[in-house]
Short mmCIF file of C-alpha atoms in Angstrom, two decimals:
data_model
loop_
_atom_site.label_atom_id
_atom_site.label_comp_id
_atom_site.label_asym_id
_atom_site.label_seq_id
_atom_site.Cartn_x
_atom_site.Cartn_y
_atom_site.Cartn_z
CA UNK A 1 0.00 0.00 0.00
CA UNK A 2 1.26 3.50 -0.85
CA UNK A 3 2.31 5.08 2.46
CA UNK A 4 1.24 8.49 1.21
CA UNK A 5 -2.35 7.24 0.79
CA UNK A 6 -2.77 5.87 4.32
CA UNK A 7 -5.46 7.57 6.36
CA UNK A 8 -4.42 9.21 9.64
CA UNK A 9 -4.67 6.99 12.68
CA UNK A 10 -5.22 8.13 16.23
CA UNK A 11 -2.87 6.95 18.93
CA UNK A 12 -3.90 5.31 22.21
CA UNK A 13 -4.03 7.16 25.49
CA UNK A 14 -1.06 6.26 27.68
CA UNK A 15 -1.69 7.32 31.27
CA UNK A 16 0.61 7.88 34.22
CA UNK A 17 -0.80 4.74 35.80
CA UNK A 18 0.81 2.78 32.95
CA UNK A 19 -2.52 1.69 31.42
CA UNK A 20 -2.76 1.65 27.65
CA UNK A 21 -4.53 0.10 24.71
CA UNK A 22 -2.46 -1.41 23.10
CA UNK A 23 -0.53 -2.12 26.29
CA UNK A 24 2.93 -1.04 25.10
CA UNK A 25 4.10 1.96 23.07
CA UNK A 26 7.42 2.85 21.46
CA UNK A 27 8.32 6.46 20.70
CA UNK A 28 10.53 6.31 17.59
CA UNK A 29 12.58 9.48 17.20
CA UNK A 30 13.28 9.94 13.48
CA UNK A 31 15.59 12.58 12.10
CA UNK A 32 18.78 13.27 10.20
CA UNK A 33 22.15 12.95 11.95
CA UNK A 34 23.17 16.15 13.79
CA UNK A 35 19.55 17.30 13.97
CA UNK A 36 18.91 17.22 17.72
CA UNK A 37 17.62 13.64 17.86
CA UNK A 38 19.76 12.92 20.93
CA UNK A 39 18.48 15.93 22.86
CA UNK A 40 14.89 15.06 21.98
CA UNK A 41 15.30 11.41 22.99
CA UNK A 42 16.72 12.51 26.34
CA UNK A 43 13.84 14.93 26.86
CA UNK A 44 11.32 12.14 26.25
CA UNK A 45 13.15 9.86 28.67
CA UNK A 46 13.16 12.52 31.39
CA UNK A 47 9.40 12.79 30.91
CA UNK A 48 9.08 9.08 31.70
CA UNK A 49 9.78 7.09 28.53
CA UNK A 50 12.21 4.26 29.28
CA UNK A 51 15.71 4.27 27.81
CA UNK A 52 17.51 1.11 26.62
CA UNK A 53 19.70 -0.77 29.11
CA UNK A 54 22.84 -0.18 27.03
CA UNK A 55 22.97 3.47 26.00
CA UNK A 56 25.52 4.93 23.63
CA UNK A 57 27.19 7.56 25.79
CA UNK A 58 28.80 10.92 25.14
CA UNK A 59 31.39 11.23 22.39
CA UNK A 60 33.25 13.92 20.54
CA UNK A 61 30.73 16.31 19.05
CA UNK A 62 27.91 15.10 21.32
CA UNK A 63 29.00 15.83 24.86
CA UNK A 64 25.50 15.42 26.31
CA UNK A 65 25.22 11.81 25.11
CA UNK A 66 23.49 10.04 22.23
CA UNK A 67 20.79 8.23 24.27
CA UNK A 68 20.39 5.52 21.67
CA UNK A 69 20.54 1.70 22.01
CA UNK A 70 24.20 0.91 21.41
CA UNK A 71 23.72 -2.74 20.45
CA UNK A 72 20.93 -1.93 17.97
CA UNK A 73 23.07 0.80 16.39
CA UNK A 74 25.88 -1.72 15.91
CA UNK A 75 23.41 -4.17 14.35
CA UNK A 76 22.08 -1.47 12.02
CA UNK A 77 25.62 -0.71 10.86
CA UNK A 78 26.23 -4.40 10.28
CA UNK A 79 23.04 -4.69 8.23
CA UNK A 80 23.84 -1.63 6.12
CA UNK A 81 27.41 -2.80 5.52
CA UNK A 82 26.21 -6.22 4.40
CA UNK A 83 23.93 -4.51 1.90
CA UNK A 84 26.81 -2.38 0.56
CA UNK A 85 25.69 0.76 2.36
CA UNK A 86 26.54 2.74 5.51
CA UNK A 87 25.26 5.58 7.68
CA UNK A 88 26.27 8.37 5.26
CA UNK A 89 24.91 6.74 2.10
CA UNK A 90 22.34 9.06 0.50
CA UNK A 91 20.82 6.31 -1.66
CA UNK A 92 17.59 4.57 -0.75
CA UNK A 93 17.84 1.36 1.24
CA UNK A 94 15.55 -1.64 0.85
CA UNK A 95 16.12 -4.36 3.49
CA UNK A 96 14.78 -6.93 1.02
CA UNK A 97 18.03 -6.52 -0.93
CA UNK A 98 19.70 -8.58 1.78
CA UNK A 99 17.89 -11.69 0.61
CA UNK A 100 15.22 -13.69 2.42
CA UNK A 101 17.54 -15.64 4.70
CA UNK A 102 19.67 -12.70 5.83
CA UNK A 103 16.68 -10.43 6.25
CA UNK A 104 15.09 -13.06 8.48
CA UNK A 105 18.29 -13.07 10.56
CA UNK A 106 18.21 -9.29 11.06
CA UNK A 107 14.50 -9.29 11.82
CA UNK A 108 15.07 -11.87 14.54
CA UNK A 109 18.09 -10.03 15.95
CA UNK A 110 16.33 -6.64 16.03
CA UNK A 111 13.33 -8.16 17.82
CA UNK A 112 15.59 -9.95 20.29
CA UNK A 113 17.56 -6.82 21.12
CA UNK A 114 14.43 -4.72 21.54
CA UNK A 115 13.18 -7.29 24.04
CA UNK A 116 16.50 -7.37 25.91
CA UNK A 117 17.01 -3.60 25.92
CA UNK A 118 13.53 -2.51 26.97
CA UNK A 119 12.12 -5.54 28.78
CA UNK A 120 8.45 -5.06 29.57
CA UNK A 121 8.54 -1.24 29.52
CA UNK A 122 5.09 0.14 28.72
CA UNK A 123 6.40 3.37 27.19
CA UNK A 124 9.93 3.64 25.81
CA UNK A 125 11.97 5.81 23.45
CA UNK A 126 14.01 4.34 20.58
CA UNK A 127 16.30 6.56 18.57
CA UNK A 128 18.81 6.00 15.78
CA UNK A 129 18.91 8.23 12.67
CA UNK A 130 19.64 5.14 10.55
CA UNK A 131 16.08 3.93 11.13
CA UNK A 132 14.82 6.76 8.91
CA UNK A 133 15.87 4.62 5.93
CA UNK A 134 14.02 1.46 7.02
CA UNK A 135 11.04 2.61 9.11
CA UNK A 136 8.62 -0.02 7.66
CA UNK A 137 10.87 -2.82 8.97
CA UNK A 138 10.66 -1.45 12.51
CA UNK A 139 6.95 -0.75 12.27
CA UNK A 140 6.28 -4.35 11.29
CA UNK A 141 8.56 -5.86 13.93
CA UNK A 142 7.14 -3.73 16.75
CA UNK A 143 3.60 -4.59 15.76
CA UNK A 144 4.53 -8.27 15.81
CA UNK A 145 5.79 -7.82 19.38
CA UNK A 146 2.53 -6.23 20.48
CA UNK A 147 4.11 -2.75 20.62
CA UNK A 148 2.45 0.28 19.05
CA UNK A 149 4.95 2.58 17.27
CA UNK A 150 4.48 6.33 17.60
CA UNK A 151 6.69 8.61 15.53
CA UNK A 152 8.41 11.82 16.58
CA UNK A 153 9.93 13.41 13.49
CA UNK A 154 12.54 16.00 14.32
CA UNK A 155 14.45 18.25 11.94
CA UNK A 156 16.92 21.12 12.05
CA UNK A 157 17.90 24.00 9.83
CA UNK A 158 19.86 22.29 7.00
CA UNK A 159 22.66 24.87 7.19
CA UNK A 160 23.32 23.88 10.82
CA UNK A 161 23.39 20.23 9.80
CA UNK A 162 25.81 20.88 6.94
CA UNK A 163 28.14 22.87 9.19
CA UNK A 164 28.02 20.24 11.91
CA UNK A 165 28.80 17.37 9.52
CA UNK A 166 31.63 19.35 7.94
CA UNK A 167 33.16 19.99 11.36
CA UNK A 168 32.76 16.45 12.64
CA UNK A 169 33.25 14.32 9.52
CA UNK A 170 34.70 16.65 6.91
CA UNK A 171 31.64 15.95 4.74
CA UNK A 172 31.14 17.95 1.56
CA UNK A 173 28.13 20.25 1.55
CA UNK A 174 26.55 18.65 -1.53
CA UNK A 175 26.86 15.21 0.07
CA UNK A 176 25.39 16.43 3.35
CA UNK A 177 22.49 18.13 1.55
CA UNK A 178 21.31 15.02 -0.31
CA UNK A 179 21.89 12.94 2.83
CA UNK A 180 19.64 15.35 4.75
CA UNK A 181 16.98 15.00 2.05
CA UNK A 182 17.18 11.19 2.14
CA UNK A 183 16.59 10.99 5.88
CA UNK A 184 13.80 13.52 6.27
CA UNK A 185 11.94 12.47 3.11
CA UNK A 186 12.09 8.70 3.77
CA UNK A 187 10.99 9.17 7.39
CA UNK A 188 8.09 11.41 6.38
CA UNK A 189 6.87 9.15 3.58
CA UNK A 190 7.03 6.00 5.75
CA UNK A 191 5.05 7.57 8.62
CA UNK A 192 2.42 9.43 6.60
CA UNK A 193 -0.99 8.48 7.93
CA UNK A 194 0.54 7.11 11.15
CA UNK A 195 0.36 8.70 14.63
CA UNK A 196 3.19 11.23 14.46
CA UNK A 197 4.33 14.70 15.42
CA UNK A 198 6.80 17.12 13.82
CA UNK A 199 9.25 18.99 16.06
CA UNK A 200 12.16 21.18 15.06
CA UNK A 201 15.31 21.20 17.17
CA UNK A 202 15.02 24.98 17.41
CA UNK A 203 11.44 24.58 18.63
CA UNK A 204 12.57 22.30 21.48
CA UNK A 205 15.36 24.70 22.47
CA UNK A 206 12.96 27.64 22.46
CA UNK A 207 10.13 26.13 24.54
CA UNK A 208 10.48 22.46 25.39
CA UNK A 209 7.34 22.49 27.56
CA UNK A 210 5.24 23.48 24.56
CA UNK A 211 6.99 20.81 22.47
CA UNK A 212 6.28 18.18 25.14
CA UNK A 213 2.62 19.19 25.34
CA UNK A 214 2.31 19.15 21.56
CA UNK A 215 3.83 15.66 21.42
CA UNK A 216 1.53 14.28 24.13
CA UNK A 217 -1.56 15.71 22.40
CA UNK A 218 -0.60 14.48 18.93
CA UNK A 219 0.29 10.94 20.07
CA UNK A 220 -2.47 10.54 22.68
CA UNK A 221 -0.18 10.03 25.66
CA UNK A 222 0.22 11.49 29.12
CA UNK A 223 3.76 11.74 30.42
CA UNK A 224 4.51 9.38 33.32
CA UNK A 225 6.60 12.13 34.97
CA UNK A 226 5.36 15.62 35.61
CA UNK A 227 7.17 18.15 33.37
CA UNK A 228 7.79 20.48 36.32
CA UNK A 229 9.56 17.66 38.15
CA UNK A 230 11.73 16.91 35.12
CA UNK A 231 12.38 20.58 34.29
CA UNK A 232 15.85 21.04 35.89
CA UNK A 233 17.39 18.14 33.97
CA UNK A 234 15.61 18.97 30.71
CA UNK A 235 16.74 22.59 30.94
CA UNK A 236 20.34 21.37 31.29
CA UNK A 237 19.95 18.92 28.39
CA UNK A 238 18.45 21.51 26.04
CA UNK A 239 20.95 24.22 26.85
CA UNK A 240 21.58 26.51 23.85
CA UNK A 241 25.26 26.39 24.84
CA UNK A 242 25.43 22.80 23.57
CA UNK A 243 24.39 23.90 20.06
CA UNK A 244 27.67 24.47 18.27
CA UNK A 245 26.12 25.45 14.92
CA UNK A 246 23.04 27.69 14.93
CA UNK A 247 21.68 28.89 11.60
CA UNK A 248 18.64 31.11 11.01
CA UNK A 249 16.02 30.96 8.22
CA UNK A 250 17.76 33.98 6.69
CA UNK A 251 21.01 32.02 6.62
CA UNK A 252 19.25 29.23 4.73
CA UNK A 253 17.92 31.62 2.11
CA UNK A 254 21.29 33.25 1.62
CA UNK A 255 23.47 30.12 1.56
CA UNK A 256 24.20 28.96 -1.97
CA UNK A 257 25.40 25.53 -0.83
CA UNK A 258 21.82 24.22 -0.84
CA UNK A 259 19.43 24.13 -3.75
CA UNK A 260 15.71 24.57 -4.28
CA UNK A 261 14.75 21.06 -3.16
CA UNK A 262 16.36 21.42 0.26
CA UNK A 263 14.65 24.78 0.84
CA UNK A 264 11.26 23.43 -0.29
CA UNK A 265 11.58 20.36 1.91
CA UNK A 266 12.56 22.42 4.95
CA UNK A 267 9.69 24.85 4.38
CA UNK A 268 7.26 21.93 4.13
CA UNK A 269 8.52 20.46 7.44
CA UNK A 270 8.04 23.83 9.14
CA UNK A 271 4.48 23.96 7.77
CA UNK A 272 3.75 20.43 9.03
CA UNK A 273 4.99 21.40 12.48
CA UNK A 274 2.17 23.94 12.57
CA UNK A 275 -0.41 21.76 10.80
CA UNK A 276 0.30 18.05 10.32
CA UNK A 277 -2.44 17.87 7.69
CA UNK A 278 -1.14 20.70 5.48
CA UNK A 279 -1.90 19.31 2.00
CA UNK A 280 0.41 21.69 0.16
CA UNK A 281 3.35 20.73 2.37
CA UNK A 282 2.68 17.03 1.89
CA UNK A 283 2.48 17.49 -1.85
CA UNK A 284 5.76 19.42 -1.87
CA UNK A 285 7.53 16.65 0.04
CA UNK A 286 6.18 14.00 -2.36
CA UNK A 287 7.44 16.00 -5.32
CA UNK A 288 10.90 16.54 -3.83
CA UNK A 289 11.18 12.86 -2.93
CA UNK A 290 10.33 11.86 -6.51
CA UNK A 291 13.09 14.19 -7.72
CA UNK A 292 15.53 12.64 -5.25
CA UNK A 293 14.70 9.15 -6.47
CA UNK A 294 15.15 10.29 -10.09
CA UNK A 295 18.65 11.45 -9.19
CA UNK A 296 18.56 14.48 -11.50
CA UNK A 297 21.27 16.94 -10.32
CA UNK A 298 19.48 19.92 -11.84
CA UNK A 299 16.20 19.03 -10.15
CA UNK A 300 18.00 18.69 -6.83
CA UNK A 301 19.61 22.06 -7.30
CA UNK A 302 23.05 20.53 -7.61
CA UNK A 303 25.56 21.61 -10.21
CA UNK A 304 28.24 19.56 -11.90
CA UNK A 305 30.74 20.68 -9.28
CA UNK A 306 28.46 19.36 -6.56
CA UNK A 307 28.21 15.94 -8.16
CA UNK A 308 31.96 15.88 -8.71
CA UNK A 309 32.37 16.64 -5.01
CA UNK A 310 30.04 13.77 -4.12
CA UNK A 311 31.85 11.43 -6.53
CA UNK A 312 35.19 12.51 -5.12
CA UNK A 313 33.87 11.82 -1.66
CA UNK A 314 32.74 8.36 -2.76
CA UNK A 315 36.10 7.45 -4.32
CA UNK A 316 37.95 8.84 -1.33
CA UNK A 317 35.75 6.78 0.93
CA UNK A 318 36.38 3.67 -1.17
CA UNK A 319 40.13 4.19 -0.89
CA UNK A 320 39.78 4.78 2.83
CA UNK A 321 37.75 1.62 3.22
CA UNK A 322 40.33 -0.41 1.29
CA UNK A 323 43.11 0.98 3.47
CA UNK A 324 41.13 0.22 6.63
CA UNK A 325 40.32 -3.29 5.42
CA UNK A 326 43.99 -3.98 4.67
CA UNK A 327 45.03 -2.51 8.00
CA UNK A 328 42.37 -4.50 9.83
CA UNK A 329 43.35 -7.69 7.98
CA UNK A 330 47.02 -7.24 8.90
CA UNK A 331 46.03 -6.46 12.46
CA UNK A 332 43.93 -9.61 12.61
CA UNK A 333 46.80 -11.66 11.21
CA UNK A 334 49.08 -10.32 13.93
CA UNK A 335 46.45 -11.08 16.54
CA UNK A 336 46.05 -14.62 15.23
CA UNK A 337 49.82 -15.20 15.38
CA UNK A 338 49.98 -13.72 18.86
CA UNK A 339 47.09 -15.83 20.08
CA UNK A 340 48.63 -18.93 18.53
CA UNK A 341 51.86 -18.32 20.47
CA UNK A 342 49.92 -17.69 23.63
CA UNK A 343 47.93 -20.88 23.07
CA UNK A 344 51.15 -22.88 22.62
CA UNK A 345 52.60 -21.39 25.81
CA UNK A 346 49.40 -22.15 27.66
CA UNK A 347 49.45 -25.71 26.36
CA UNK A 348 53.00 -26.25 27.63
CA UNK A 349 52.11 -24.71 30.95
CA UNK A 350 49.06 -26.93 31.17
CA UNK A 351 51.22 -30.00 30.56
CA UNK A 352 53.54 -28.96 33.39
CA UNK A 353 50.62 -28.32 35.68
CA UNK A 354 49.13 -31.72 34.85
CA UNK A 355 52.44 -33.41 35.63
CA UNK A 356 52.70 -31.55 38.93
CA UNK A 357 49.12 -32.45 39.68
CA UNK A 358 49.89 -36.10 38.99
CA UNK A 359 52.83 -36.07 41.41
CA UNK A 360 50.80 -34.28 44.06
CA UNK A 361 48.00 -36.79 43.57
CA UNK A 362 50.42 -39.66 44.16
CA UNK A 363 51.71 -37.99 47.33
CA UNK A 364 48.17 -37.38 48.42
CA UNK A 365 47.31 -41.04 47.83
CA UNK A 366 50.27 -42.12 49.97
CA UNK A 367 49.25 -39.76 52.74
CA UNK A 368 45.70 -41.04 52.50
CA UNK A 369 46.89 -44.63 52.90
CA UNK A 370 49.02 -43.64 55.89
CA UNK A 371 46.13 -41.86 57.50
CA UNK A 372 43.91 -44.85 56.90
CA UNK A 373 46.52 -47.14 58.52
CA UNK A 374 46.86 -44.75 61.46
CA UNK A 375 43.11 -44.73 61.84
CA UNK A 376 43.04 -48.53 61.94
CA UNK A 377 45.80 -48.57 64.59
CA UNK A 378 43.98 -45.98 66.69
CA UNK A 379 40.82 -48.00 66.42
CA UNK A 380 42.66 -51.17 67.51
CA UNK A 381 44.20 -49.27 70.41
CA UNK A 382 40.77 -48.17 71.60
CA UNK A 383 39.51 -51.72 71.31
CA UNK A 384 42.45 -53.00 73.42
CA UNK A 385 41.89 -50.29 76.01
CA UNK A 386 38.25 -51.30 76.20
CA UNK A 387 39.22 -54.95 76.65
CA UNK A 388 41.67 -54.06 79.47
CA UNK A 389 39.04 -51.93 81.19
CA UNK A 390 36.52 -54.76 80.97
CA UNK A 391 39.08 -57.22 82.27
CA UNK A 392 39.80 -55.11 85.34
CA UNK A 393 36.10 -54.93 86.15
CA UNK A 394 35.68 -58.68 85.82
CA UNK A 395 35.31 -61.25 88.68
CA UNK A 396 38.39 -63.14 87.57
CA UNK A 397 40.45 -59.98 87.98
CA UNK A 398 39.26 -59.60 91.59
CA UNK A 399 39.84 -63.27 92.38
CA UNK A 400 43.39 -63.19 91.07
CA UNK A 401 44.30 -60.15 93.12
CA UNK A 402 46.24 -62.17 95.81
CA UNK A 403 48.16 -63.88 93.07
CA UNK A 404 49.09 -60.57 91.48
CA UNK A 405 50.16 -59.26 94.88
CA UNK A 406 52.37 -62.26 95.38
CA UNK A 407 53.91 -61.76 91.99
CA UNK A 408 54.51 -58.11 92.80
CA UNK A 409 56.09 -59.07 96.14
CA UNK A 410 58.36 -61.46 94.44
CA UNK A 411 59.39 -59.01 91.74
CA UNK A 412 59.59 -55.87 93.95
CA UNK A 413 59.74 -56.89 97.66
CA UNK A 414 61.16 -53.59 98.95
CA UNK A 415 58.56 -51.42 97.28
CA UNK A 416 55.74 -53.67 98.44
CA UNK A 417 56.92 -53.75 102.10
CA UNK A 418 57.31 -49.93 102.12
CA UNK A 419 53.84 -49.57 100.77
CA UNK A 420 52.32 -51.83 103.44
CA UNK A 421 54.20 -50.18 106.31
CA UNK A 422 53.11 -46.77 105.20
CA UNK A 423 49.54 -47.94 105.18
CA UNK A 424 49.77 -49.21 108.81
CA UNK A 425 51.39 -46.00 109.99
CA UNK A 426 48.52 -43.95 108.56
CA UNK A 427 50.71 -41.75 106.35
CA UNK A 428 50.39 -41.51 102.66
CA UNK A 429 52.73 -43.45 100.58
CA UNK A 430 53.19 -43.87 96.96
CA UNK A 431 52.14 -47.07 95.36
CA UNK A 432 54.93 -49.47 94.67
CA UNK A 433 56.81 -48.50 91.60
CA UNK A 434 56.64 -50.56 88.53
CA UNK A 435 58.82 -53.55 89.37
CA UNK A 436 62.28 -53.54 87.93
CA UNK A 437 64.30 -56.69 87.40
CA UNK A 438 66.91 -57.25 90.17
CA UNK A 439 69.62 -59.83 90.78
CA UNK A 440 68.19 -62.89 92.42
CA UNK A 441 70.90 -62.93 95.12
CA UNK A 442 69.80 -59.53 96.43
CA UNK A 443 66.04 -60.30 96.67
CA UNK A 444 65.11 -60.83 100.41
CA UNK A 445 62.06 -62.87 101.35
CA UNK A 446 58.94 -60.82 102.04
CA UNK A 447 57.96 -60.33 105.69
CA UNK A 448 54.25 -60.18 104.92
CA UNK A 449 51.82 -60.69 102.09
CA UNK A 450 49.84 -57.96 100.41
CA UNK A 451 46.30 -58.71 99.58
#
């Protein structure tokens, strides 16, 4: 179905109590790179829309942070690269060009990562400028997950975008201009007739409260967090001091780097910000998009020098890619060799450790056997002690007491006599010492018996 012919659709009411119909809603922030998409995504999150678990943080040129799902961005780059494209490719992108099998892989991976990044969040914000080129893919996947997509289309004065891309990436103005057209036109065409709202970056900087109210009304939502509560952080996020390149409408009219199509498209976006149903603006965007697809330099307001600049950029990029691929290949080869050496060293170390372990195991086995033998001896000792104790308590032990005394008298007569005399005198005396062998000639006869 032609996206431009779709009738407008109202969005569900999303309340602060989390209730909704459908139950889950995704706010997709769509806009060209360097157009304030990060600031807008952060504003929506501070109003209560959930961010992904893994957020792409601040980097050079975006000190306040990107606020986009890092793992999904990496997957998008992988998908574009596989299709022979990349983030700064101004040509149209059709995911079907990947082939059925590979497209199925990316569909599954995108759905999986959305589930992992946002969990069961009822209202969340998802932002990556790359999505502008394949909005229908996301719309279909979200619907299949029971999530209603709502679109926030943001844009910025093209002159500011051109200056920002030139400063950050060294991008030629002609290249940046057609890249700007590709993103804003594809995003608008894919969301026409869907619940959406148009916001300019300058509009958010000027009065973010009005922009937040406009968004809530257009998409049928109520912010989970009160704007007054979120105000301090939003004011810091939308600080004009963070805008490094600020162009005015007069600058756009005077700058010869952009042609008629860019000016017409920007004027139409401004008109749609005021009235989303402006028929003349929609018609202008359809016409400009048809000219972009036709690729006519004159229609796009680009001269021969502009196209040569774009071509030069392409060939330079190709050479850069080849250099990077060669460098990466050599780096990988070095890594493989390094890892192979490390693996060999680890293998030798493992062999030594196994040999040491074997010796220690043998020692441990010997110690175990010794301990087992000691345990058996200790057990036998306890058994013998128990037998002796039982023997001493027995009747036979008591009956043989006179005999034992006689034996003691015979073996140690002096000790026995001293013991008996001490007993009659009533003073304590030590028990006879353990008998020691003595010469038979020196052993006197006992003078009394000990019983």
